[in-house]
Coordinates of C-alpha atoms and ligand atoms in Angstrom, one line a residue:
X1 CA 21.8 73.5 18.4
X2 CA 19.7 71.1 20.6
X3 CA 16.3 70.7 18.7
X4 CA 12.9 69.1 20.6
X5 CA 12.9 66.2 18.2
X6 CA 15.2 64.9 15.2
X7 CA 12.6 64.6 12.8
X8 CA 9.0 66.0 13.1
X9 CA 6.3 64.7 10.9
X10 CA 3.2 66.4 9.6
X11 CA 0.8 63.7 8.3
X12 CA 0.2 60.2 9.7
X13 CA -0.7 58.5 6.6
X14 CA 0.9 56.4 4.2
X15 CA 4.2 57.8 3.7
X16 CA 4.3 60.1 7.1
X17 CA 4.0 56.7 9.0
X18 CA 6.1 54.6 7.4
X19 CA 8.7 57.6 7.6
X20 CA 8.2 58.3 11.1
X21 CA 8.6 54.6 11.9
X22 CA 11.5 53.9 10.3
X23 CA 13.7 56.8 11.2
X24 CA 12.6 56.6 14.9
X25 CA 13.8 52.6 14.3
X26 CA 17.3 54.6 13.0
X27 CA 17.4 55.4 17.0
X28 CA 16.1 59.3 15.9
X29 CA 13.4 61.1 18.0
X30 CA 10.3 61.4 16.2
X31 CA 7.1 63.1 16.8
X32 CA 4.5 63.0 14.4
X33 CA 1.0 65.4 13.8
X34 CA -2.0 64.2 12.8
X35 CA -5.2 66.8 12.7
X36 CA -7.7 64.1 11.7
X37 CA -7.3 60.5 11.9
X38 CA -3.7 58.3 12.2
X39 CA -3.7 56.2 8.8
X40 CA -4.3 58.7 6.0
X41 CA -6.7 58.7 3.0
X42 CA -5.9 55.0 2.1
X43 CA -7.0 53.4 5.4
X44 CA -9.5 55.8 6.8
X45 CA -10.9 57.0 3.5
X46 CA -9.5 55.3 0.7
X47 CA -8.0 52.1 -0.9
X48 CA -8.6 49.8 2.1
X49 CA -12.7 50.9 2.9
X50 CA -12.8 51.1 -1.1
X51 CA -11.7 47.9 -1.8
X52 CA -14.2 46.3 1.1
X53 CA -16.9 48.0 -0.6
X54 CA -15.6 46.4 -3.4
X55 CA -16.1 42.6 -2.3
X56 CA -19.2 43.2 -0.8
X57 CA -20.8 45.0 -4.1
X58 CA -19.3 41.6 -6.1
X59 CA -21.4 39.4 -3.9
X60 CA -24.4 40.7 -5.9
X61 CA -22.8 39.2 -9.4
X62 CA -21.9 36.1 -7.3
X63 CA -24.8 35.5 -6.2
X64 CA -27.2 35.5 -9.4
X65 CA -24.1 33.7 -11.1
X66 CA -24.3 30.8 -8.3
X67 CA -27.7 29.7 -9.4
X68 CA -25.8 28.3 -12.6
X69 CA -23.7 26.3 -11.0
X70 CA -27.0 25.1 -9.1
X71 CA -26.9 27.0 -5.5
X72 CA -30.4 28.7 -4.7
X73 CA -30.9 31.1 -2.0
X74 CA -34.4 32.4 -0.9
X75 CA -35.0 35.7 0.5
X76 CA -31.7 36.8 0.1
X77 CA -31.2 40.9 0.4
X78 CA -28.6 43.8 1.1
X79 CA -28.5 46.2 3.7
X80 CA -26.3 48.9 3.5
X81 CA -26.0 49.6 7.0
X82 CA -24.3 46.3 7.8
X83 CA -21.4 46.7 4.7
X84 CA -21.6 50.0 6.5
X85 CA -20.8 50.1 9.5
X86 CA -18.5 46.4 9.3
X87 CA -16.3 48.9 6.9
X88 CA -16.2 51.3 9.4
X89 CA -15.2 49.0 12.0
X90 CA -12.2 47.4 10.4
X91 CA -11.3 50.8 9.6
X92 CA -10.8 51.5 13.3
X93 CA -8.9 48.6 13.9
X94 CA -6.2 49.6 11.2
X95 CA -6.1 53.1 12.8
X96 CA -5.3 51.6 16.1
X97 CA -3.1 49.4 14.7
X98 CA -1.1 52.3 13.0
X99 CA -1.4 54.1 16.4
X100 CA 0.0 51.0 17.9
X101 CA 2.7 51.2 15.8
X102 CA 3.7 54.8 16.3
X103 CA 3.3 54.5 20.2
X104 CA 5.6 50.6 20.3
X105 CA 8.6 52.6 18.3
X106 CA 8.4 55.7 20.5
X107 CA 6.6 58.3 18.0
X108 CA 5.5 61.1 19.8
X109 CA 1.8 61.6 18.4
X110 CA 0.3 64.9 18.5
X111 CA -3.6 65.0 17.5
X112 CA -3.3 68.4 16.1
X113 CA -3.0 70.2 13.1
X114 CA 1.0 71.2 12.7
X115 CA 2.1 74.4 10.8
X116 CA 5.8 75.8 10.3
X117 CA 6.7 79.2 11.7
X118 CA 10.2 78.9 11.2
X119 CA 13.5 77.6 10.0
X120 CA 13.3 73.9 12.0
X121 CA 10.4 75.2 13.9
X122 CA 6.6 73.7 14.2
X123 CA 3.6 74.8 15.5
X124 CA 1.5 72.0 17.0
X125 CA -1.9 72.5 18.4
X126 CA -1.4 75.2 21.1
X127 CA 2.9 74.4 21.3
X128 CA 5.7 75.1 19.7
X129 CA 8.4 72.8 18.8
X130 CA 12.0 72.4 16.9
X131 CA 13.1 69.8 14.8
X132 CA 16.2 68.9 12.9
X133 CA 14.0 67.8 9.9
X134 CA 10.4 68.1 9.2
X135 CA 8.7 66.2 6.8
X136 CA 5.4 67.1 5.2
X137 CA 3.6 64.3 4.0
X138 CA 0.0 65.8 4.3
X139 CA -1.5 64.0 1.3
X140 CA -4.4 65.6 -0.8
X141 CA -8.0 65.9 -0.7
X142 CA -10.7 65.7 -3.3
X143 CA -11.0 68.0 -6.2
X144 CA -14.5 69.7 -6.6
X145 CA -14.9 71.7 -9.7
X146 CA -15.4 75.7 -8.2
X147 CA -17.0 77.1 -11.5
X148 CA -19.8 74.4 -11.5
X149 CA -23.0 76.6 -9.8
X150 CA -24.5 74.2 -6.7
X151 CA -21.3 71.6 -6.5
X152 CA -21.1 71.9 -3.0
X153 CA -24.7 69.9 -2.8
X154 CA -22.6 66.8 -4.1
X155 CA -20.4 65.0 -2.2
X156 CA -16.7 63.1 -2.3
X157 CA -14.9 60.3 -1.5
X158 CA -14.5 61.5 1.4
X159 CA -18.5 61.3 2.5
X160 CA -19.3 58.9 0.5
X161 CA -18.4 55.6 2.9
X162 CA -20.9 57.3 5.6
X163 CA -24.0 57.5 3.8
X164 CA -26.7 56.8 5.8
X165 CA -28.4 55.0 3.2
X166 CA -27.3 53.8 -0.5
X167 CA -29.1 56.3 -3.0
X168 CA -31.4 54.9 -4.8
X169 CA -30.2 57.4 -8.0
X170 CA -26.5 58.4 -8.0
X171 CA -24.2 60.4 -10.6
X172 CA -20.6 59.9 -10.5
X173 CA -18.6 62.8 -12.6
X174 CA -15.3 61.6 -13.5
X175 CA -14.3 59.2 -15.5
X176 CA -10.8 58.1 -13.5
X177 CA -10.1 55.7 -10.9
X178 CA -12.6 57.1 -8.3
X179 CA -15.3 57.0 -10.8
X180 CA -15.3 53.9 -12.3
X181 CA -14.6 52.0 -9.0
X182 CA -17.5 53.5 -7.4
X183 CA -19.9 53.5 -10.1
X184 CA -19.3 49.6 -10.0
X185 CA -20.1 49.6 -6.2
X186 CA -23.2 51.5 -6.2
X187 CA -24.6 49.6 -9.4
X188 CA -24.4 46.1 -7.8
X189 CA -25.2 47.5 -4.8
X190 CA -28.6 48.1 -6.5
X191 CA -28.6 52.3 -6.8
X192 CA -29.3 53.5 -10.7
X193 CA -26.2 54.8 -11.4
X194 CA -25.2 57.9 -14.6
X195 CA -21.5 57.7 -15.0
X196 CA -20.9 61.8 -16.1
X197 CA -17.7 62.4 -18.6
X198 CA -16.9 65.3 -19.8
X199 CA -15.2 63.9 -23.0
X200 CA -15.9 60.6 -24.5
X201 CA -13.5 58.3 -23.2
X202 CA -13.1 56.7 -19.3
X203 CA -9.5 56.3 -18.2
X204 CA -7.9 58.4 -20.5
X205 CA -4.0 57.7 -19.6
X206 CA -4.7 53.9 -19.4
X207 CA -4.5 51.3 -22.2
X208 CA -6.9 52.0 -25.0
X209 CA -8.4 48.6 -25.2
X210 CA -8.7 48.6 -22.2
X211 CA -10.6 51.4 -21.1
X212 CA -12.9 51.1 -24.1
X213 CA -14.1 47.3 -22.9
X214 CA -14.4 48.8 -19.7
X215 CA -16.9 51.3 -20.9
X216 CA -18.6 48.5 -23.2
X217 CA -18.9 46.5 -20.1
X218 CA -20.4 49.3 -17.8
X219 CA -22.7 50.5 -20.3
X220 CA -24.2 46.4 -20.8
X221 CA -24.1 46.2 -16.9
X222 CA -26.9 49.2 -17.1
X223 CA -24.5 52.3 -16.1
X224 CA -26.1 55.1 -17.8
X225 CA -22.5 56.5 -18.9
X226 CA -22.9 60.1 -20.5
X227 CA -20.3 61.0 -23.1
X228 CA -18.9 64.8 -23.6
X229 CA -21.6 66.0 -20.6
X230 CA -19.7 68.7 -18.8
X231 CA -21.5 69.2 -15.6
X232 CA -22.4 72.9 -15.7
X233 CA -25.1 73.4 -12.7
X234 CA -26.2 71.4 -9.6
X235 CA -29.7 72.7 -9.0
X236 CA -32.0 71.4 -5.3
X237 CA -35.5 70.2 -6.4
X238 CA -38.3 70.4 -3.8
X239 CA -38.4 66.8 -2.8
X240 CA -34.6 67.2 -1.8
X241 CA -33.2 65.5 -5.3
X242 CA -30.6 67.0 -7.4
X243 CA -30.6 68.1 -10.9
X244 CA -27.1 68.0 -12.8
X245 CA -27.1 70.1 -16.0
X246 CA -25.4 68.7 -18.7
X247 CA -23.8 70.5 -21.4
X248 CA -26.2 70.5 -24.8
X249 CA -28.9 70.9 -22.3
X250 CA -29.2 67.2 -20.8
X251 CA -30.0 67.2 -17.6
X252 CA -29.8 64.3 -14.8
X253 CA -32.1 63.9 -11.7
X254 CA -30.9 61.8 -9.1
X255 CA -30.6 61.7 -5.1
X256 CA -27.0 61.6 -4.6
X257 CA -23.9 63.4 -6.5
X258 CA -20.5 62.5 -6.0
X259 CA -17.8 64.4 -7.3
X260 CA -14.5 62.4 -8.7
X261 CA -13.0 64.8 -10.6
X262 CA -9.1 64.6 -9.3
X263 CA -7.3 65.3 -6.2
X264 CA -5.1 68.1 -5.3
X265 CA -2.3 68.1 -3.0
X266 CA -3.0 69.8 0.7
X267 CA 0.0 72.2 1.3
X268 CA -2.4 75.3 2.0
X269 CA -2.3 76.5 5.6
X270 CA 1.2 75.3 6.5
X271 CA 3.2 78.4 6.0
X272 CA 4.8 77.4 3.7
X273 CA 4.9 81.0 1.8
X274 CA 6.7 82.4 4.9
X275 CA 9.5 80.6 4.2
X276 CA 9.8 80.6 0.4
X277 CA 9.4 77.0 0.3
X278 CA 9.0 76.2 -3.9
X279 CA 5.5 75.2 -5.1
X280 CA 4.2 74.5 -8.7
X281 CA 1.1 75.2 -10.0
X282 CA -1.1 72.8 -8.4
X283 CA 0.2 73.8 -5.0
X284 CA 2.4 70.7 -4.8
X285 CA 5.6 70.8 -2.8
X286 CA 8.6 70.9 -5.2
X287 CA 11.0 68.3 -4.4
X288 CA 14.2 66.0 -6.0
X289 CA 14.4 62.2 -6.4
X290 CA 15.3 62.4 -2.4
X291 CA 12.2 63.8 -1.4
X292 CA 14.1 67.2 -0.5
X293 CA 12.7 71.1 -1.1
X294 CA 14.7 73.8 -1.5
X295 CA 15.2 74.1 2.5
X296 CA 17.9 72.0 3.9
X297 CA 15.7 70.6 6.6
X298 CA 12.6 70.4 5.0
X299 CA 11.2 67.2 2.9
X300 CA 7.9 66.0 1.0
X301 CA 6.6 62.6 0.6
X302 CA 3.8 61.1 -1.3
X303 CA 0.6 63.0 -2.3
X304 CA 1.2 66.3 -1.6
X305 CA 4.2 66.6 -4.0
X306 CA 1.9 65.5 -6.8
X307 CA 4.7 62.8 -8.5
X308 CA 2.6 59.8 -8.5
X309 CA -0.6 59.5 -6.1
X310 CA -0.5 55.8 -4.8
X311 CA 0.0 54.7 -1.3
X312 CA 2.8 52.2 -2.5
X313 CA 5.2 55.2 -3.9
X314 CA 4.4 57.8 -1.1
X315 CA 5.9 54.5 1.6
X316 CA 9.0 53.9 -0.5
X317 CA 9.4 57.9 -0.5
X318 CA 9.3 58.1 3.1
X319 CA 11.1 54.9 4.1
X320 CA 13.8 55.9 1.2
X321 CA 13.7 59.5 3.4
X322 CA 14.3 58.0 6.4
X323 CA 16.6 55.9 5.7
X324 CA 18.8 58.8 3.8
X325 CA 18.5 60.7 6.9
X326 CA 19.1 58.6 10.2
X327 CA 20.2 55.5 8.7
X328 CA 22.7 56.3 6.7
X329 CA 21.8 54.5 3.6
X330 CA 21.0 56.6 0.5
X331 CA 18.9 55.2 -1.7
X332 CA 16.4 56.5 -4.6
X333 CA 13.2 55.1 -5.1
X334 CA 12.4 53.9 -8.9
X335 CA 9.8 55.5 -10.5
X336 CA 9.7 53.0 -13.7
X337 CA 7.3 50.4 -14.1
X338 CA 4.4 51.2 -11.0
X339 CA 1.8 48.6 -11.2
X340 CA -1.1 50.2 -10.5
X341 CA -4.9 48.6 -10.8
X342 CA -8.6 50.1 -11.2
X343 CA -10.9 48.1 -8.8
X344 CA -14.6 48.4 -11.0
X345 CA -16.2 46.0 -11.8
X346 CA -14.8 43.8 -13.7
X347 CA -11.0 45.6 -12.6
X348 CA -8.4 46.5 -14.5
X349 CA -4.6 46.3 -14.1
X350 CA -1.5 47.8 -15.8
X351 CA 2.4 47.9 -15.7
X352 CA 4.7 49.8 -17.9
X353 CA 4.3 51.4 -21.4
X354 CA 0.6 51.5 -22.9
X355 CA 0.8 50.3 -27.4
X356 CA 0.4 54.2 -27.8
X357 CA 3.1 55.4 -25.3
X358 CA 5.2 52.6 -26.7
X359 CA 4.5 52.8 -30.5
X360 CA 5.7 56.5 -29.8
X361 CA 8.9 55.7 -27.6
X362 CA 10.1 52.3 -29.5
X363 CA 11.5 51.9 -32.9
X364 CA 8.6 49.0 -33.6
X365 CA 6.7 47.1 -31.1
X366 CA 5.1 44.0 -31.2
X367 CA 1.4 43.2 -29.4
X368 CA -0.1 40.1 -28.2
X369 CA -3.3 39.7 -27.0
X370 CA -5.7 37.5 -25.3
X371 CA -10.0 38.1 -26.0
X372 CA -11.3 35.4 -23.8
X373 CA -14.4 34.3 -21.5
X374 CA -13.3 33.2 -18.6
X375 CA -14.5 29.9 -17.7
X376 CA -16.8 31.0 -14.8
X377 CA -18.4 33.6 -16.9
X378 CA -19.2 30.9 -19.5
X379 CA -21.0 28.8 -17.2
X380 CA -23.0 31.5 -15.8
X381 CA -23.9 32.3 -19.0
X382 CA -22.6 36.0 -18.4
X383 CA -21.6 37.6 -22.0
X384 CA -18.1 39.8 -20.1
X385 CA -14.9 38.7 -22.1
X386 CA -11.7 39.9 -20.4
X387 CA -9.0 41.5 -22.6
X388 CA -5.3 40.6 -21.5
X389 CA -2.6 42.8 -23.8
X390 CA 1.2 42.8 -24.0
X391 CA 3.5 45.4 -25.2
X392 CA 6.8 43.7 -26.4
X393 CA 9.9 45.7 -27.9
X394 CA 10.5 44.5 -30.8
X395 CA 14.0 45.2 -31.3
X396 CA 15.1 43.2 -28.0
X397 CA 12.1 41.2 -27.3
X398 CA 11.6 42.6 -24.0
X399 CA 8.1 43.0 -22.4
X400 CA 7.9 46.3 -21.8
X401 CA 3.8 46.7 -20.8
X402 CA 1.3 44.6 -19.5
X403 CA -2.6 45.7 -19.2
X404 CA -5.4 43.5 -18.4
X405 CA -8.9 43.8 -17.5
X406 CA -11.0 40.8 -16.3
X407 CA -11.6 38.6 -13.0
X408 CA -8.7 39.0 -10.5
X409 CA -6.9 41.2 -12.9
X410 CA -5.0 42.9 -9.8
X411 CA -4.1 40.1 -8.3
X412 CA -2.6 38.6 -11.2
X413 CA -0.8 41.6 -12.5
X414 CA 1.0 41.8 -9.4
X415 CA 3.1 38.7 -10.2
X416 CA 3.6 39.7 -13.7
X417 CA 5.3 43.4 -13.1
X418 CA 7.8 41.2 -11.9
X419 CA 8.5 39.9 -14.9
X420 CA 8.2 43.5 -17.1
X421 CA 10.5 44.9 -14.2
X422 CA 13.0 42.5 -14.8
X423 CA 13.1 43.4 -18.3
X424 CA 12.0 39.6 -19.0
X425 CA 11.5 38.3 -22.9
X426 CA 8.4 37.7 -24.7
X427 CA 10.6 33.8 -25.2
X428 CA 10.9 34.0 -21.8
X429 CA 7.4 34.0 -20.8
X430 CA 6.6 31.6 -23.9
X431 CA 9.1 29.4 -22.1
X432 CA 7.1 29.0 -19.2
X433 CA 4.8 26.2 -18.7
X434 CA 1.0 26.9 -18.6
X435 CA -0.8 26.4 -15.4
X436 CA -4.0 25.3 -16.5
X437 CA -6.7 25.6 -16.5
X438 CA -6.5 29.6 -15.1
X439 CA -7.0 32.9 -16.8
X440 CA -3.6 33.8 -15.9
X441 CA -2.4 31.0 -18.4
X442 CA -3.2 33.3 -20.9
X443 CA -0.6 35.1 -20.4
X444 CA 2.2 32.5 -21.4
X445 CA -0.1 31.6 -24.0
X446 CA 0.3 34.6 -26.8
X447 CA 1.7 33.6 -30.2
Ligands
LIG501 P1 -8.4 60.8 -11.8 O1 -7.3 61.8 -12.1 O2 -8.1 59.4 -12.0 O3 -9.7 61.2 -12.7 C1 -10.3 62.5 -12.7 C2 -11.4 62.5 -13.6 O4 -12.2 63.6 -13.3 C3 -11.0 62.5 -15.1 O5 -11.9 61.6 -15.8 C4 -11.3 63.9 -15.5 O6 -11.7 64.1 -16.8 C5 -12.5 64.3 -14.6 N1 -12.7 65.7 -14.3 C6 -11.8 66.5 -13.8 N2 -12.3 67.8 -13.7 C7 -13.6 67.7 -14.2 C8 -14.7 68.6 -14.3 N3 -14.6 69.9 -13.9 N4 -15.8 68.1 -14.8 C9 -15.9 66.8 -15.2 N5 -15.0 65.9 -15.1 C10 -13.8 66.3 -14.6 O7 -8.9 61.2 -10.4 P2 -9.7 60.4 -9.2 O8 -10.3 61.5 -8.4 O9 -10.5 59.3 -9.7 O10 -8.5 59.8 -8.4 C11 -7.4 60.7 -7.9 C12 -6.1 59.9 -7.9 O11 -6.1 59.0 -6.8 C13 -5.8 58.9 -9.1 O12 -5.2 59.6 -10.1 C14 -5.0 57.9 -8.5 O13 -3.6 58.3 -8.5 C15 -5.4 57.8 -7.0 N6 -6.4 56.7 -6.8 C16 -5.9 55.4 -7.0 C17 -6.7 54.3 -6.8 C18 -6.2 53.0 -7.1 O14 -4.9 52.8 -7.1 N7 -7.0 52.0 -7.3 C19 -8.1 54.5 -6.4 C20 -8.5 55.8 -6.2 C21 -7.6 56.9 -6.4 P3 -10.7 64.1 -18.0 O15 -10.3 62.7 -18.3 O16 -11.5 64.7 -19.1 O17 -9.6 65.0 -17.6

């Protein structure tokens, strides 16, 4: 049977891109659908406008460290707008850059919303259109608790890089990535900030240590984090301002709420039921180490089959995909040791087993770590020590985890995963030379 296109793609984000560009580079016929904007959550409304907001909020440390090291500037001040709206901009010059992509390999891009209503069939916008394979790579969306009275006055990631202006009082719920990365922005943007748990502890599958120094660290920076407060009700004062009801009765007052409570995968609306395609029970697409469902023609990439949401797996998945299908090279990506990195303020970074995951998987394990100041936080007399920790298998001497939180954490961990991804030795890293005088010395520094 002659089908419209080879391979028709429903999500232009992450994984749907990289999928759609590869295979069409395979010489297949792609089109790909897009209902809001080409680029996904990570460059329209994610990691990329995140991470901006990110340097821009650490100019504020920067700049009342500098006096230390003898810089004075008068009249200096933030305006929100500006970050704004310079965010903004660079985040429509990435979507027309991933357009520009698409359009130089020949992807067909439909600005609609796509549905299946059929075995290899799609309906786009007002057409309909067959495809030998159809991926969905549709991502997720924010999670906003539906039994919490008023939650709809708060807002999510997904609002939250338009404000019009920066709150003067914020609460973030959550105490996961989304959380901690925009509590940091908003309290050295200036706004008060409450950080809102529901249980006592931020970061709950990350490193122990870790997590706690980041909550020390927040809590001396002046976040007002509130332990085992379940939100309960968002109630509308009569000056516009929000109250948050706490459980024991605690109560929060402030102009802005932003829910970061967990994302669920999007795969409502696609008709998928029609066609029996197999879900679990957060609505994620069900799929094998190839990316394929239970239909022959049918795949699922990245977010909205719920295996691990970061923009670096979901491309893997959907270059692996196309490459499986037009390019005739099979090939599974490997879900061990994922680097992944919490952007507050100071950040955090992590590869491989946590002392816990490892003290329960290992016959004995050995841990090193490093408590230090970093030089530049010494001179500007700023009291933030950063913890580096590694997990080493003691039966084979193998570095099995790495965690770190402190300046430039991200950057450096990115290096090191190399080495606990290539199953590297604790003498191994001893082995290697300091580079000095840098925090990431540290690391070859453990006895
Ligand atoms: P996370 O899963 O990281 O954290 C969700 C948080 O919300 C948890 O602290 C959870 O509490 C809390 N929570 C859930 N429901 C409620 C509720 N009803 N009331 C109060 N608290 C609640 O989700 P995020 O939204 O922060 O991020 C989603 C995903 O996106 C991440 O898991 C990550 O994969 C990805 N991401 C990655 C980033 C990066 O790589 N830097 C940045 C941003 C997102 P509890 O701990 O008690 O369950």
């Amino acid at each position: 049977m002659a089908y419209d296109f080879d391979f028709f793609v429903i999500g232009a984000g992450s994984g749907g891109v990289r999928s759609a560009r590869i295979a069409a580079g395979h010489g297949a016929k792609v089109a790909i659908a897009e209902e809001y904007r080409v680029g996904g959550t990570c460059v329209i409304r994610g990691c990329v406008p995140k991470k901006l907001l990110v340097i821009g909020a650490h100019f504020a440390e920067d700049l009342v460290d500098a006096r230390r090291f003898g810089w004075r500037i008068e009249g200096q001040s933030f305006d929100w707008p500006t970050l704004r709206d310079h965010v903004l901009a660079d985040v429509d010059r990435l979507n027309r850059a991933y357009q520009s992509t698409l359009d130089t390999h020949g992807v067909t891009t439909f600005h609609a919303r796509a549905e299946l209503v059929g075995a290899n069939r799609v309906r786009v916008g007002d057409r309909e259109v067959t495809a030998a394979h159809v991926l969905i790579a549709t991502g997720a969306r924010p999670q906003v608790p539906d039994d919490i009275e008023g939650a709809g006055r708060g807002i999510t990631s997904n609002e939250v890089f338009h404000l019009e202006a920066l709150p003067r009082r914020i609460a973030i719920v959550g105490g996961g990535y989304i959380a901690n990365e925009f509590a940091g922005i908003f309290h050295q943007l200036g706004s008060s900030v409450t950080q809102v748990l529901r249980g006592n502890r931020l970061l709950k599958e990350w490193e122990p240590a870790l997590a706690d120094r980041l909550l020390a660290i927040s809590m001396e920076k002046g976040i007002d984090v509130r332990l085992n407060a379940a939100p309960s009700r968002v109630e509308q004062l009569k000056d516009g301002s929000l109250r948050l009801h706490l459980a024991h009765g605690r109560t929060v007052e402030v102009d802005q709420l932003l829910w970061a409570t967990g994302r669920v995968p999007n795969a409502d609306g696609l008709g998928l039921e029609a066609l029996g395609v197999q879900r679990a029970h957060r609505g994620q697409i069900v799929v094998d180490d190839r990316g394929a469902t239970n239909l022959p023609w049918l795949h699922a990439v990245g977010d909205v089959t719920d295996r691990v949401q970061l923009t670096p797996v979901a491309i893997r998945e959907g270059h692996a995909l196309a490459d499986r299908l037009f390019g005739g090279r099979d090939w599974r990506v490997d879900y061990d040791h994922i680097p992944s990195a919490v952007f507050s303020h100071p950040p955090l970074a992590s590869v491989g087993l946590t002392e816990p995951e490892a003290r329960e998987r290992l016959g004995g394990v050995r841990i090193f770590t490093a408590d230090f100041r970093p030089m530049k936080n010494v001179l500007a007399g700023r009291d933030e020590r950063a913890l580096y920790k590694l997990v080493v298998d003691a039966a084979s001497d193998r570095l099995v985890g790495a965690h770190m939180i402190g300046p430039e954490a991200p950057e450096i961990l990115q290096a090191l995963a190399i080495a606990v991804k290539a199953g590297l030795t604790k003498a191994e890293l001893d082995a290697t030379m300091a580079l000095h005088p840098t925090m990431a010395e540290e690391l070859v520094l453990m006895r």
